[in-house]
Short mmCIF file of C-alpha atoms in Angstrom, two decimals:
data_model
loop_
_atom_site.label_atom_id
_atom_site.label_comp_id
_atom_site.label_asym_id
_atom_site.label_seq_id
_atom_site.Cartn_x
_atom_site.Cartn_y
_atom_site.Cartn_z
CA MET A 1 166.89 -136.35 -129.46
CA ASP A 2 165.01 -138.09 -126.63
CA ASP A 3 166.73 -139.55 -123.54
CA LEU A 4 166.69 -143.13 -124.88
CA GLN A 5 168.31 -142.15 -128.17
CA GLU A 6 170.87 -140.01 -126.31
CA ASN A 7 171.75 -142.92 -123.99
CA GLU A 8 172.12 -145.26 -126.99
CA SER A 9 174.46 -142.88 -128.79
CA LYS A 10 176.57 -142.37 -125.65
CA LYS A 11 176.99 -146.11 -125.07
CA ILE A 12 180.57 -147.24 -124.88
CA GLU A 13 181.47 -149.48 -127.77
CA PRO A 14 183.95 -152.22 -126.91
CA THR A 15 187.19 -152.49 -128.87
CA LYS A 16 188.12 -155.71 -130.68
CA SER A 17 190.20 -156.87 -127.67
CA GLU A 18 187.39 -155.98 -125.28
CA LEU A 19 184.95 -157.99 -127.40
CA GLU A 20 187.25 -161.02 -127.05
CA ILE A 21 187.00 -160.66 -123.28
CA LEU A 22 183.23 -160.20 -123.42
CA ARG A 23 182.85 -163.35 -125.54
CA VAL A 24 184.76 -165.36 -122.92
CA LEU A 25 182.66 -163.96 -120.08
CA TRP A 26 179.42 -164.51 -122.01
CA GLU A 27 180.41 -168.13 -122.63
CA HIS A 28 181.87 -168.95 -119.20
CA GLY A 29 180.03 -166.52 -116.93
CA PRO A 30 181.70 -164.48 -114.20
CA SER A 31 185.39 -165.39 -114.22
CA PRO A 32 188.84 -164.48 -112.91
CA VAL A 33 191.46 -162.89 -115.17
CA ARG A 34 193.43 -166.14 -115.51
CA LEU A 35 190.50 -168.06 -117.04
CA VAL A 36 189.83 -165.22 -119.50
CA MET A 37 193.52 -165.14 -120.46
CA GLN A 38 193.62 -168.92 -120.97
CA GLN A 39 190.60 -168.82 -123.27
CA ILE A 40 192.00 -165.94 -125.34
CA ASN A 41 195.33 -167.75 -125.60
CA LYS A 42 193.58 -170.52 -127.55
CA ASN A 43 193.42 -168.03 -130.46
CA ARG A 44 196.24 -165.58 -129.83
CA GLU A 45 198.86 -164.88 -127.20
CA LEU A 46 197.93 -162.38 -124.50
CA ASN A 47 199.81 -162.37 -121.19
CA TYR A 48 198.25 -162.07 -117.75
CA THR A 49 199.29 -158.46 -117.18
CA ALA A 50 197.85 -157.30 -120.52
CA THR A 51 194.59 -159.18 -119.86
CA LEU A 52 194.32 -157.72 -116.36
CA LYS A 53 194.97 -154.19 -117.64
CA LEU A 54 192.31 -154.55 -120.37
CA MET A 55 189.79 -155.86 -117.85
CA GLN A 56 190.59 -153.03 -115.41
CA LEU A 57 190.03 -150.50 -118.20
CA MET A 58 186.72 -152.20 -118.97
CA VAL A 59 185.72 -151.78 -115.32
CA ASP A 60 186.65 -148.09 -115.52
CA LYS A 61 184.51 -147.73 -118.68
CA GLY A 62 181.55 -149.46 -117.00
CA ILE A 63 181.60 -152.50 -119.32
CA LEU A 64 182.61 -154.92 -116.54
CA LYS A 65 182.27 -154.95 -112.78
CA ARG A 66 184.68 -156.61 -110.38
CA ASP A 67 183.71 -158.64 -107.32
CA GLU A 68 186.49 -158.09 -104.79
CA SER A 69 184.83 -160.00 -101.95
CA LYS A 70 187.09 -163.05 -102.35
CA MET A 71 190.85 -163.45 -102.63
CA GLN A 72 190.58 -163.91 -106.42
CA HIS A 73 188.70 -161.05 -108.10
CA ILE A 74 185.84 -162.17 -110.32
CA TYR A 75 184.75 -160.09 -113.32
CA HIS A 76 181.14 -159.83 -114.50
CA VAL A 77 179.69 -158.29 -117.66
CA VAL A 78 177.52 -155.28 -116.80
CA GLU A 79 175.12 -155.37 -119.75
CA ASP A 80 173.23 -158.34 -121.16
CA GLU A 81 174.88 -160.10 -124.13
CA ASN A 82 171.88 -159.66 -126.44
CA LYS A 83 171.53 -155.99 -125.57
CA THR A 84 175.20 -155.36 -126.37
CA LYS A 85 175.03 -157.31 -129.63
CA GLU A 86 171.81 -155.55 -130.63
CA HIS A 87 173.38 -152.13 -130.02
CA LEU A 88 176.53 -153.01 -131.99
CA LEU A 89 174.49 -154.48 -134.85
CA ASP A 90 172.31 -151.36 -135.02
CA LYS A 91 175.43 -149.16 -135.20
CA PHE A 92 176.93 -151.47 -137.86
CA ILE A 93 173.79 -151.38 -140.00
CA ASP A 94 173.51 -147.60 -139.61
CA ASN A 95 177.16 -147.00 -140.51
CA LEU A 96 177.66 -149.52 -143.33
CA TYR A 97 174.18 -150.00 -144.79
CA ASN A 98 172.52 -146.59 -144.18
CA GLY A 99 170.21 -148.23 -141.65
CA SER A 100 168.90 -150.82 -144.11
CA ALA A 101 168.66 -154.29 -142.60
CA ALA A 102 167.49 -155.51 -146.03
CA SER A 103 170.78 -154.41 -147.60
CA LEU A 104 172.70 -156.30 -144.94
CA MET A 105 170.54 -159.39 -145.40
CA MET A 106 171.04 -159.32 -149.18
CA GLN A 107 174.80 -158.99 -148.71
CA LEU A 108 174.77 -161.93 -146.30
CA ALA A 109 172.66 -164.07 -148.60
CA GLY A 110 175.03 -163.43 -151.50
CA ASN A 111 178.18 -164.08 -149.47
CA LYS A 112 180.33 -167.00 -150.67
CA LYS A 113 180.47 -168.35 -147.10
CA THR A 114 176.68 -168.60 -146.85
CA THR A 115 175.63 -172.25 -146.94
CA LYS A 116 172.34 -173.76 -148.05
CA GLU A 117 171.64 -174.42 -144.37
CA ASP A 118 172.24 -170.72 -143.60
CA LEU A 119 169.82 -169.75 -146.36
CA LYS A 120 167.20 -172.14 -145.01
CA LYS A 121 167.56 -170.60 -141.53
CA MET A 122 167.20 -167.11 -143.05
CA ARG A 123 164.11 -168.21 -144.97
CA ASP A 124 162.59 -169.77 -141.81
CA LEU A 125 163.30 -166.58 -139.83
CA LEU A 126 161.72 -164.42 -142.55
CA ASP A 127 158.64 -166.69 -142.56
CA LYS A 128 158.33 -166.36 -138.79
CA LEU A 129 158.73 -162.58 -138.97
CA GLU A 130 156.13 -162.37 -141.72
CA ASN A 131 153.70 -164.37 -139.59
CA ASN A 132 154.53 -162.28 -136.48
CA ASP A 133 155.57 -165.49 -134.74
CA LEU A 134 159.14 -164.56 -133.78
CA ASN A 135 158.82 -165.95 -130.25
#
């Protein structure tokens, strides 16, 4: 196993609650605990102390960093959103679809929630990939 593969396999994978926090920070940028808690409370109840504790654990794990230079501590995501999502998607595909992106795509295309618009976007993406024009 080379160093890159070893680093990828040692990456910390956020829990469901940690992903909620990451989504808020990705959407709103660096934020204090109170803002994160308010955003999470739009979907489910999570008190300030529990939010703070989760975010402190995320700092300890290296998922977040905390700016303590002001009275109110501001939390930042350490790794880029796309890099985190890419890593989690790769692990998901490896674990559930034996590494086959095609199997995942076929499952998505056949899903009852997939709309005609979703299928058109998939088709457009496949066309771009086929023409090596992803950017």
